[in-house]
Amino acid sequence: MTHNQFDDDQLEHVLNNAPKLSDRRSKDEILNRLLADTRLQDNVHLQEAIQQPIDEEVSAQEQQQSTETELTKRKTRKWPILMSVAAVFALTVGVGSMFMNNNDSKIDQATAPDIAPYSTMQDGPAAKTAENHDNYLDSSIAAEYAKFMSLRTSVYEEDLTEAVVFRIGLASRDVESVPMTYIIPNERVEADFGKEKPSTLQIYKKYAPQIKEEEKGFTNYHPYQGELKEKDDKLIHVLPEKNDYDVASAPVNEYKGTLQDTFSDSEYTEVEFENADGTPYEFSQEGEPSKAMSLTGPSHFNYYLYKDQNNGAEYLSPDFRQTFSSVTEAITVMRNKTDDVYVPVVPENVTYTVQEVAEGVVVTFNDPLDLTTMEPVRATQLIEAMMLTAASFDKQLRLDNVVQESWEGFDLKNFLPTPVGANKQYMDTP
Amino acid sequence: MKTTNIIERGWSALNDSVFHRLYDAYHQDVFQFLIYLVKNRILAEDLAHEVYVRVLRSYDQFAGNSSEKTWLFAIAKNVAIDHFRKQAVRQKHSLDFFDWETEQLHSNTPSPEDMLEASDEFMQVESALENCTGDQKMVIIMRYFQDLSIAETAQILDWTEAKVKTTQHRAIKFLRQQLQQVREQEAKRQ
């Protein structure tokens, strides 16, 4: 021990006597700001809060000055349910000020950036007003910030202007593959591989071991046991005699599912399973030498919500890899709950018809669908799950009879973009 | 623990809204946690707002596996880390993963107004905290400034209690070294 005891005690004393820092705002102010946040439109807990009498409180300073102050004086006040335009504007500048505080400089609130492209309040007059004041900040930074705040979870072309996609099927605790789409900046790929474009297998070998699967709610599965290698346009997996995949039918299905989610959209046409001596591997459940598994076959899935029960993480995923012959059928049955693992993204009371047209597929809700009556996350999941389902048939989706004209940056008046992949992820730093 | 939470939540449904109950019980604690992390009052207010947004939107999914207090602090921690991540993204202009545990969670010098009551020694500790890794800074704030137990800190950070103890030990050691250096430099000057 090179330090003296006095310093130890003093350090502990100083740490234990940190000054108390309190919020000087009143509860009213805090609640007012929440009321102005469109993300909490129709939030049941906020509605409860505004129905409840408010304790009139004293500020923290007053509390310190006089402990005799009567705290229980109540005033019964109903909060306005509908937000005023001024309140919406307050939100706009509020979010803007959060952004600008990051920059260590507080700019005049009237100059707050418009982050409307990804917000749920694009049509509001305040957003349009703010649109006129967005020249103070670098637009690319504002866009990046807006994306960060977005509820979207899929990857779109616009995410890939300077990045590549790495797809991988992660193994869930329910012994199923869940497709994930990683975005890797070009500069990182260049740093790792140089100027030459790496193969999908090279990318897998480089980045799969870096994924902290358990932190995301998955089992520690990648990289695969044995050896993966390329042979022309085929992938060969040399499996060790004893492996964790060939132990029962569910793990075998999971294993093949992860392979499909990882390599099906690649330069490889099929994957062969081999023993170390080059002979075809025989899965114990199949009772005969395995045949190559196609990686190019159609994967016409519909998408459900998968929720990891341990950490609460949510992902959009096919329902036990069930495939469909038509997009109409795939989208139509998305309302049905078929098992306890995957949850339909469509609320029970929402019904719709599906029609295939030349440009894609059109879902028409039977009753006008007001997305603000849903939790914003759920509404976004509904839209994106339908988009992913349509995309698995290489089709674009349009949603008709939705009250809102736009949502989370999606233009609901037109056909929506085709997602590149589900469950956007960013690679951990090595 | 779970049963208690169910009872608490049932009680809350009858008596108090989620917002009012959490505000009354924990608002100042959460605010202090945030302002010590980011050292900017306006930013801490913004982050506190974000905490409530997340709480109100996800309360129905709160499984009761932890106490409301640790659940609330876990959300506050995530909101703060998101802020530091955004800051890192903006500075680096890259979307690389931000590992808050190993990187430093840099914040400003606290405003003089907020630190009127702080001793010189505390200001030195505050300054030294900036040089700690993110996990160390977080643990010091939780354990000492917020008086959270090792078990509560472990739950909030989703760590083992052993990891909390180890990180705390390393943080104290690091702070001690930093302060020692400051004192030696001051002694030389005198």
Coordinates of N, CA and C in Angstrom, one line a residue, chain A residues 132-326:
Chain A
N132 N -38.7 26.0 -41.1 CA -38.1 27.2 -41.6 C -36.9 27.7 -40.9
H133 N -36.6 27.0 -39.8 CA -35.5 27.4 -39.0 C -34.4 26.4 -38.8
D134 N -34.2 25.6 -39.8 CA -33.3 24.5 -39.6 C -31.9 24.7 -40.2
N135 N -31.5 26.0 -40.4 CA -30.3 26.2 -41.1 C -29.1 26.3 -40.2
Y136 N -29.3 26.4 -38.9 CA -28.2 26.6 -38.0 C -27.3 25.4 -37.8
L137 N -27.9 24.3 -37.9 CA -27.1 23.1 -37.6 C -26.8 22.3 -38.8
D138 N -25.8 21.6 -38.8 CA -25.4 20.7 -39.9 C -26.5 19.7 -40.1
S139 N -27.0 19.6 -41.3 CA -28.2 18.8 -41.5 C -27.9 17.3 -41.3
S140 N -26.7 16.9 -41.7 CA -26.3 15.5 -41.6 C -26.3 15.0 -40.1
I141 N -25.8 15.9 -39.2 CA -25.8 15.6 -37.8 C -27.3 15.5 -37.3
A142 N -28.1 16.5 -37.7 CA -29.5 16.5 -37.3 C -30.2 15.2 -37.8
A143 N -29.9 14.8 -39.0 CA -30.5 13.6 -39.5 C -30.0 12.3 -38.8
E144 N -28.8 12.3 -38.4 CA -28.2 11.2 -37.6 C -28.9 11.1 -36.3
Y145 N -29.1 12.3 -35.7 CA -29.8 12.4 -34.4 C -31.2 11.9 -34.5
A146 N -31.9 12.3 -35.6 CA -33.2 11.9 -35.8 C -33.4 10.4 -36.0
K147 N -32.4 9.9 -36.7 CA -32.4 8.4 -36.9 C -32.3 7.7 -35.6
F148 N -31.4 8.3 -34.8 CA -31.2 7.6 -33.5 C -32.5 7.6 -32.7
M149 N -33.3 8.6 -32.8 CA -34.5 8.7 -32.0 C -35.6 7.9 -32.7
S150 N -35.4 7.4 -33.9 CA -36.4 6.8 -34.7 C -36.9 5.4 -34.0
L151 N -38.1 5.1 -34.2 CA -38.6 3.8 -33.7 C -38.5 2.7 -34.7
R152 N -38.0 3.1 -35.9 CA -37.8 2.1 -37.0 C -36.8 1.0 -36.5
T153 N -37.0 -0.2 -36.9 CA -36.0 -1.2 -36.5 C -35.4 -1.9 -37.7
S154 N -36.0 -1.8 -38.9 CA -35.4 -2.5 -40.0 C -34.3 -1.6 -40.7
V155 N -33.6 -2.3 -41.6 CA -32.6 -1.6 -42.3 C -33.1 -1.2 -43.7
Y156 N -32.9 0.0 -44.1 CA -33.4 0.5 -45.4 C -32.2 1.0 -46.3
E157 N -32.4 1.1 -47.6 CA -31.3 1.5 -48.5 C -30.6 2.8 -47.9
E158 N -31.4 3.7 -47.4 CA -30.8 5.0 -47.0 C -29.8 4.8 -45.8
D159 N -29.9 3.6 -45.1 CA -28.9 3.4 -44.1 C -27.6 2.9 -44.6
L160 N -27.5 2.7 -45.9 CA -26.3 2.0 -46.4 C -25.6 2.8 -47.4
T161 N -25.6 4.2 -47.2 CA -24.9 5.0 -48.1 C -23.4 4.8 -48.0
E162 N -22.9 4.6 -46.8 CA -21.5 4.4 -46.6 C -21.2 3.2 -45.7
A163 N -22.0 2.2 -46.0 CA -21.9 1.0 -45.1 C -22.3 -0.3 -45.9
V164 N -22.0 -1.4 -45.3 CA -22.4 -2.7 -45.9 C -23.3 -3.4 -44.9
V165 N -24.0 -4.4 -45.4 CA -24.9 -5.1 -44.6 C -24.2 -6.5 -44.2
F166 N -24.4 -6.9 -43.0 CA -23.9 -8.2 -42.6 C -25.2 -8.9 -42.0
R167 N -25.7 -9.9 -42.6 CA -26.8 -10.6 -42.1 C -26.4 -11.8 -41.3
I168 N -27.1 -12.1 -40.2 CA -26.8 -13.3 -39.4 C -28.0 -13.7 -38.7
G169 N -28.2 -15.0 -38.6 CA -29.3 -15.6 -37.8 C -28.7 -15.9 -36.4
L170 N -29.3 -15.2 -35.4 CA -28.8 -15.5 -34.0 C -29.8 -16.5 -33.4
A171 N -29.2 -17.3 -32.5 CA -29.9 -18.4 -31.9 C -30.7 -18.0 -30.7
S172 N -32.0 -18.0 -30.7 CA -32.8 -17.5 -29.6 C -32.8 -18.6 -28.5
R173 N -33.3 -18.2 -27.3 CA -33.4 -19.1 -26.2 C -34.6 -20.1 -26.5
D174 N -35.4 -19.8 -27.4 CA -36.5 -20.7 -27.8 C -36.0 -21.6 -29.0
V175 N -34.7 -21.7 -29.1 CA -34.1 -22.7 -30.1 C -34.7 -22.3 -31.5
E176 N -34.6 -21.1 -31.9 CA -35.0 -20.6 -33.2 C -34.0 -19.6 -33.7
S177 N -33.9 -19.5 -35.0 CA -33.0 -18.4 -35.5 C -33.8 -17.1 -35.7
V178 N -33.2 -16.0 -35.3 CA -33.9 -14.7 -35.4 C -32.9 -13.9 -36.4
P179 N -33.4 -13.4 -37.5 CA -32.6 -12.7 -38.4 C -32.2 -11.3 -37.9
M180 N -30.9 -11.0 -38.0 CA -30.4 -9.7 -37.6 C -29.7 -9.1 -38.8
T181 N -29.7 -7.8 -38.9 CA -29.1 -7.1 -40.0 C -28.1 -6.1 -39.4
Y182 N -26.8 -6.4 -39.5 CA -25.8 -5.5 -39.0 C -25.4 -4.5 -40.1
I183 N -25.2 -3.2 -39.7 CA -24.6 -2.2 -40.6 C -23.2 -2.0 -40.2
I184 N -22.3 -2.2 -41.1 CA -20.9 -2.0 -40.9 C -20.4 -0.9 -41.8
P185 N -19.8 0.1 -41.2 CA -19.3 1.3 -42.0 C -18.3 0.8 -43.0
N186 N -18.3 1.4 -44.2 CA -17.3 1.0 -45.2 C -15.9 1.1 -44.7
E187 N -15.7 2.2 -44.0 CA -14.3 2.5 -43.6 C -13.8 1.3 -42.6
R188 N -14.7 0.8 -41.9 CA -14.3 -0.3 -41.0 C -14.0 -1.6 -41.8
V189 N -14.8 -1.8 -42.8 CA -14.6 -3.0 -43.7 C -13.3 -2.8 -44.4
E190 N -13.0 -1.6 -44.9 CA -11.8 -1.3 -45.6 C -10.6 -1.5 -44.7
A191 N -10.7 -1.1 -43.5 CA -9.6 -1.3 -42.5 C -9.4 -2.7 -42.2
D192 N -10.4 -3.5 -42.2 CA -10.3 -5.0 -41.9 C -9.8 -5.8 -43.1
F193 N -10.3 -5.4 -44.3 CA -10.0 -6.2 -45.5 C -9.3 -5.5 -46.6
G194 N -9.0 -4.3 -46.5 CA -8.3 -3.6 -47.6 C -9.4 -3.2 -48.7
K195 N -8.9 -2.9 -49.8 CA -9.7 -2.4 -50.9 C -10.5 -3.6 -51.6
E196 N -10.0 -4.8 -51.4 CA -10.7 -5.9 -52.1 C -12.0 -6.3 -51.4
K197 N -13.0 -6.5 -52.1 CA -14.3 -6.8 -51.5 C -14.3 -8.2 -50.9
P198 N -14.6 -8.3 -49.6 CA -14.5 -9.6 -49.0 C -15.8 -10.4 -49.4
S199 N -15.6 -11.8 -49.3 CA -16.8 -12.6 -49.5 C -17.7 -12.6 -48.3
T200 N -18.9 -13.1 -48.4 CA -19.8 -13.2 -47.3 C -19.2 -14.1 -46.2
L201 N -18.5 -15.1 -46.6 CA -17.9 -16.0 -45.5 C -16.8 -15.3 -44.8
Q202 N -16.0 -14.5 -45.5 CA -15.0 -13.7 -44.9 C -15.6 -12.7 -43.9
I203 N -16.6 -12.1 -44.3 CA -17.3 -11.1 -43.4 C -17.8 -11.9 -42.2
Y204 N -18.4 -13.0 -42.4 CA -19.0 -13.8 -41.3 C -17.8 -14.1 -40.3
K205 N -16.7 -14.6 -40.9 CA -15.6 -15.1 -40.0 C -15.0 -13.9 -39.2
K206 N -15.1 -12.7 -39.8 CA -14.5 -11.6 -39.2 C -15.4 -11.0 -38.1
Y207 N -16.7 -10.9 -38.4 CA -17.5 -10.1 -37.5 C -18.4 -11.0 -36.6
A208 N -18.7 -12.2 -37.0 CA -19.6 -13.0 -36.1 C -19.0 -13.2 -34.7
P209 N -17.7 -13.5 -34.6 CA -17.2 -13.7 -33.3 C -17.2 -12.5 -32.4
Q210 N -17.4 -11.3 -33.0 CA -17.4 -10.0 -32.3 C -18.8 -9.7 -31.7
I211 N -19.8 -10.5 -32.1 CA -21.2 -10.2 -31.6 C -21.4 -10.7 -30.2
K212 N -21.8 -9.9 -29.3 CA -22.1 -10.3 -28.0 C -23.5 -10.8 -27.9
E213 N -23.7 -12.1 -28.3 CA -25.0 -12.6 -28.5 C -25.8 -12.6 -27.2
E214 N -25.2 -13.0 -26.1 CA -25.9 -13.1 -24.8 C -26.4 -11.8 -24.4
E215 N -25.7 -10.7 -24.6 CA -26.1 -9.4 -24.2 C -27.4 -9.0 -24.9
K216 N -27.6 -9.5 -26.1 CA -28.8 -9.2 -26.9 C -29.9 -10.2 -26.6
G217 N -29.7 -11.1 -25.7 CA -30.8 -12.0 -25.3 C -30.7 -13.3 -26.1
F218 N -29.6 -13.6 -26.8 CA -29.5 -14.8 -27.5 C -28.5 -15.8 -26.9
T219 N -28.5 -17.0 -27.4 CA -27.5 -17.9 -26.8 C -26.1 -17.7 -27.5
N220 N -25.1 -18.1 -26.9 CA -23.8 -17.9 -27.5 C -23.5 -19.0 -28.5
Y221 N -23.7 -18.7 -29.8 CA -23.8 -19.7 -30.8 C -22.7 -19.5 -31.9
H222 N -22.4 -18.3 -32.3 CA -21.5 -18.1 -33.3 C -20.1 -17.8 -32.8
P223 N -19.0 -18.1 -33.5 CA -19.0 -18.7 -34.8 C -19.4 -20.2 -34.8
Y224 N -19.7 -20.8 -35.9 CA -20.1 -22.2 -35.9 C -19.0 -23.1 -35.5
Q225 N -19.4 -24.2 -34.9 CA -18.4 -25.2 -34.6 C -17.9 -25.9 -35.9
G226 N -16.8 -26.4 -36.0 CA -16.3 -27.0 -37.2 C -15.7 -26.0 -38.1
E227 N -15.7 -26.3 -39.4 CA -15.0 -25.4 -40.3 C -16.0 -25.0 -41.5
L228 N -16.1 -23.8 -41.8 CA -16.9 -23.3 -42.9 C -15.9 -22.9 -44.0
K229 N -16.2 -23.4 -45.2 CA -15.3 -23.0 -46.3 C -16.1 -22.9 -47.6
E230 N -15.4 -22.1 -48.6 CA -16.1 -21.9 -49.8 C -15.5 -22.9 -50.9
K231 N -16.4 -23.3 -51.8 CA -16.0 -24.1 -52.9 C -16.8 -23.7 -54.1
D232 N -16.2 -22.9 -55.0 CA -17.0 -22.3 -56.1 C -18.1 -21.5 -55.5
D233 N -19.3 -21.8 -55.9 CA -20.5 -21.0 -55.4 C -21.2 -21.7 -54.3
K234 N -20.5 -22.7 -53.7 CA -21.1 -23.4 -52.6 C -20.4 -23.1 -51.3
L235 N -21.1 -23.4 -50.2 CA -20.5 -23.3 -48.9 C -20.4 -24.7 -48.3
I236 N -19.3 -25.0 -47.7 CA -19.2 -26.3 -47.1 C -19.0 -26.2 -45.6
H237 N -19.8 -26.9 -44.9 CA -19.6 -26.9 -43.4 C -19.1 -28.2 -43.0
V238 N -17.9 -28.3 -42.6 CA -17.3 -29.5 -42.1 C -17.6 -29.6 -40.6
L239 N -18.5 -30.5 -40.3 CA -19.0 -30.6 -38.9 C -18.2 -31.6 -38.1
P240 N -17.8 -31.2 -36.9 CA -17.1 -32.2 -36.0 C -18.1 -33.3 -35.7
E241 N -17.5 -34.5 -35.3 CA -18.3 -35.6 -35.1 C -19.3 -35.4 -33.9
K242 N -18.8 -34.7 -32.9 CA -19.7 -34.3 -31.8 C -19.9 -32.8 -31.9
N243 N -21.1 -32.4 -32.1 CA -21.4 -31.0 -32.2 C -22.7 -30.7 -31.5
D244 N -23.0 -29.4 -31.3 CA -24.2 -29.0 -30.5 C -25.4 -28.9 -31.4
Y245 N -25.3 -29.1 -32.7 CA -26.4 -28.9 -33.6 C -27.2 -30.2 -33.7
D246 N -26.5 -31.3 -33.9 CA -27.2 -32.6 -34.2 C -27.5 -33.3 -33.0
V247 N -28.3 -32.7 -32.1 CA -28.6 -33.4 -30.9 C -30.1 -33.7 -30.8
A248 N -30.9 -33.0 -31.5 CA -32.4 -33.3 -31.6 C -32.9 -32.5 -32.8
S249 N -34.2 -32.7 -33.1 CA -34.7 -32.1 -34.3 C -34.7 -30.6 -34.2
A250 N -35.1 -30.1 -33.0 CA -35.2 -28.6 -32.9 C -33.9 -27.9 -33.1
P251 N -32.8 -28.4 -32.4 CA -31.5 -27.8 -32.7 C -31.0 -27.9 -34.1
V252 N -31.4 -29.0 -34.8 CA -31.0 -29.1 -36.2 C -31.7 -28.0 -37.0
N253 N -33.0 -27.9 -36.7 CA -33.8 -26.9 -37.5 C -33.3 -25.5 -37.2
E254 N -32.9 -25.3 -35.9 CA -32.3 -24.0 -35.5 C -31.0 -23.7 -36.3
Y255 N -30.2 -24.7 -36.3 CA -28.9 -24.6 -37.0 C -29.1 -24.3 -38.5
K256 N -30.0 -25.0 -39.1 CA -30.2 -24.8 -40.6 C -30.9 -23.4 -40.7
G257 N -31.7 -23.0 -39.8 CA -32.3 -21.7 -39.9 C -31.3 -20.6 -39.8
T258 N -30.3 -20.7 -38.9 CA -29.3 -19.7 -38.7 C -28.4 -19.6 -40.0
L259 N -28.2 -20.8 -40.6 CA -27.4 -20.8 -41.9 C -28.2 -20.1 -43.0
Q260 N -29.5 -20.3 -43.0 CA -30.3 -19.6 -44.1 C -30.3 -18.1 -43.8
D261 N -30.5 -17.8 -42.5 CA -30.6 -16.3 -42.2 C -29.2 -15.6 -42.4
T262 N -28.2 -16.4 -42.3 CA -26.8 -15.8 -42.5 C -26.4 -15.8 -43.9
F263 N -26.7 -16.8 -44.7 CA -26.0 -16.9 -46.0 C -27.0 -17.0 -47.2
S264 N -28.3 -16.9 -46.9 CA -29.2 -17.1 -48.1 C -29.2 -15.9 -49.0
D265 N -28.9 -14.7 -48.6 CA -28.8 -13.6 -49.5 C -27.4 -13.3 -49.8
S266 N -26.7 -14.3 -50.4 CA -25.3 -14.1 -50.6 C -24.9 -14.7 -52.0
E267 N -23.6 -14.9 -52.2 CA -23.1 -15.4 -53.5 C -23.2 -16.9 -53.5
Y268 N -23.6 -17.6 -52.4 CA -23.6 -19.0 -52.3 C -25.0 -19.6 -52.7
T269 N -25.0 -20.7 -53.4 CA -26.3 -21.2 -53.8 C -26.7 -22.3 -52.9
E270 N -25.8 -23.0 -52.3 CA -26.2 -24.1 -51.3 C -25.1 -24.3 -50.3
V271 N -25.5 -25.0 -49.3 CA -24.5 -25.4 -48.3 C -24.5 -26.9 -48.1
E272 N -23.3 -27.5 -48.2 CA -23.1 -28.9 -48.0 C -22.6 -29.2 -46.6
F273 N -23.0 -30.3 -46.0 CA -22.6 -30.7 -44.7 C -21.7 -31.9 -44.8
E274 N -20.5 -31.7 -44.3 CA -19.5 -32.8 -44.5 C -18.9 -33.2 -43.2
N275 N -18.4 -34.5 -43.2 CA -17.5 -34.9 -42.1 C -16.1 -34.5 -42.4
A276 N -15.2 -34.7 -41.5 CA -13.8 -34.3 -41.7 C -13.2 -35.0 -42.9
D277 N -13.6 -36.2 -43.2 CA -13.0 -36.9 -44.3 C -13.6 -36.6 -45.6
G278 N -14.5 -35.6 -45.7 CA -15.1 -35.2 -46.9 C -16.4 -35.9 -47.3
T279 N -16.8 -36.9 -46.6 CA -18.0 -37.6 -46.9 C -19.2 -36.8 -46.3
P280 N -20.4 -37.0 -46.9 CA -21.6 -36.2 -46.4 C -21.9 -36.5 -45.0
Y281 N -22.2 -35.5 -44.2 CA -22.5 -35.7 -42.8 C -23.9 -36.3 -42.7
E282 N -24.1 -37.2 -41.8 CA -25.4 -37.8 -41.6 C -26.0 -37.3 -40.3
F283 N -27.1 -36.5 -40.5 CA -27.8 -36.0 -39.3 C -28.5 -37.2 -38.6
S284 N -28.4 -37.3 -37.3 CA -28.9 -38.5 -36.6 C -30.4 -38.6 -36.8
Q285 N -31.1 -37.5 -37.0 CA -32.6 -37.5 -37.2 C -33.0 -38.0 -38.6
E286 N -32.1 -37.8 -39.5 CA -32.5 -38.1 -40.9 C -32.1 -39.6 -41.3
G287 N -31.1 -40.2 -40.7 CA -30.9 -41.6 -41.0 C -30.3 -41.8 -42.4
E288 N -29.8 -40.8 -43.0 CA -29.2 -41.0 -44.3 C -28.2 -39.8 -44.6
P289 N -27.2 -40.0 -45.4 CA -26.3 -39.0 -45.7 C -27.0 -37.7 -46.1
S290 N -26.6 -36.6 -45.6 CA -27.3 -35.3 -45.8 C -27.1 -34.9 -47.3
K291 N -28.1 -34.2 -47.7 CA -28.0 -33.5 -49.1 C -27.8 -32.0 -48.9
A292 N -27.3 -31.4 -49.9 CA -27.0 -30.0 -49.8 C -28.3 -29.2 -49.5
M293 N -28.2 -28.2 -48.8 CA -29.4 -27.3 -48.5 C -29.3 -26.1 -49.3
S294 N -30.3 -25.9 -50.1 CA -30.4 -24.7 -51.0 C -30.4 -23.4 -50.2
L295 N -29.6 -22.4 -50.7 CA -29.6 -21.1 -50.1 C -30.3 -20.1 -51.0
T296 N -30.9 -20.6 -52.1 CA -31.5 -19.7 -53.0 C -33.0 -19.8 -53.1
G297 N -33.5 -20.8 -52.4 CA -35.0 -21.1 -52.5 C -35.7 -19.9 -51.9
P298 N -37.0 -19.8 -52.3 CA -37.7 -18.6 -51.8 C -38.0 -18.7 -50.3
S299 N -37.8 -17.7 -49.6 CA -38.1 -17.6 -48.2 C -39.2 -16.7 -47.9
H300 N -40.4 -17.2 -48.2 CA -41.6 -16.3 -48.1 C -42.2 -16.4 -46.7
F301 N -41.7 -15.5 -45.8 CA -42.2 -15.6 -44.4 C -43.2 -14.5 -44.2
N302 N -43.9 -14.6 -43.1 CA -44.5 -13.4 -42.5 C -43.9 -13.1 -41.1
Y303 N -44.0 -11.9 -40.7 CA -43.2 -11.5 -39.5 C -44.1 -11.2 -38.3
Y304 N -43.6 -11.7 -37.2 CA -44.2 -11.6 -35.9 C -43.2 -10.9 -34.9
L305 N -43.7 -10.6 -33.7 CA -42.9 -10.0 -32.7 C -42.3 -11.2 -31.9
Y306 N -41.0 -11.2 -31.8 CA -40.3 -12.1 -30.9 C -39.7 -11.3 -29.7
K307 N -40.1 -11.7 -28.5 CA -39.6 -11.0 -27.3 C -38.8 -11.9 -26.4
D308 N -37.6 -11.6 -26.2 CA -36.8 -12.4 -25.2 C -37.3 -12.2 -23.8
Q309 N -37.7 -13.3 -23.2 CA -38.3 -13.2 -21.9 C -37.4 -12.7 -20.8
N310 N -36.1 -12.9 -21.0 CA -35.1 -12.5 -20.0 C -34.8 -11.1 -19.9
N311 N -34.5 -10.5 -21.1 CA -34.1 -9.1 -21.0 C -35.1 -8.1 -21.7
G312 N -36.2 -8.7 -22.2 CA -37.3 -7.8 -22.8 C -37.0 -7.3 -24.2
A313 N -35.8 -7.7 -24.7 CA -35.5 -7.2 -26.1 C -36.6 -7.7 -27.1
E314 N -36.9 -6.9 -28.0 CA -37.9 -7.3 -29.0 C -37.4 -7.2 -30.4
Y315 N -37.7 -8.2 -31.2 CA -37.3 -8.3 -32.6 C -38.4 -8.8 -33.5
L316 N -38.4 -8.4 -34.7 CA -39.3 -8.9 -35.7 C -38.7 -10.1 -36.4
S317 N -39.5 -11.2 -36.4 CA -39.0 -12.5 -36.9 C -40.1 -13.3 -37.6
P318 N -39.7 -14.2 -38.5 CA -40.7 -15.2 -39.0 C -41.2 -16.0 -37.9
D319 N -42.3 -16.6 -38.1 CA -43.0 -17.4 -37.1 C -42.6 -18.9 -37.3
F320 N -41.6 -19.3 -36.6 CA -41.1 -20.7 -36.7 C -40.8 -21.0 -38.2
R321 N -40.3 -20.0 -38.9 CA -39.9 -20.1 -40.3 C -41.0 -20.7 -41.2
Q322 N -42.3 -20.5 -40.8 CA -43.4 -21.0 -41.6 C -43.4 -20.1 -42.9
T323 N -43.5 -20.8 -44.1 CA -43.4 -20.1 -45.4 C -44.8 -20.2 -46.0
F324 N -45.0 -19.3 -46.9 CA -46.3 -19.1 -47.6 C -46.2 -19.0 -49.1
S325 N -47.2 -19.5 -49.8 CA -47.1 -19.5 -51.2 C -47.5 -18.1 -51.8
S326 N -48.3 -17.4 -51.1 CA -48.7 -16.1 -51.6 C -48.6 -15.0 -50.5

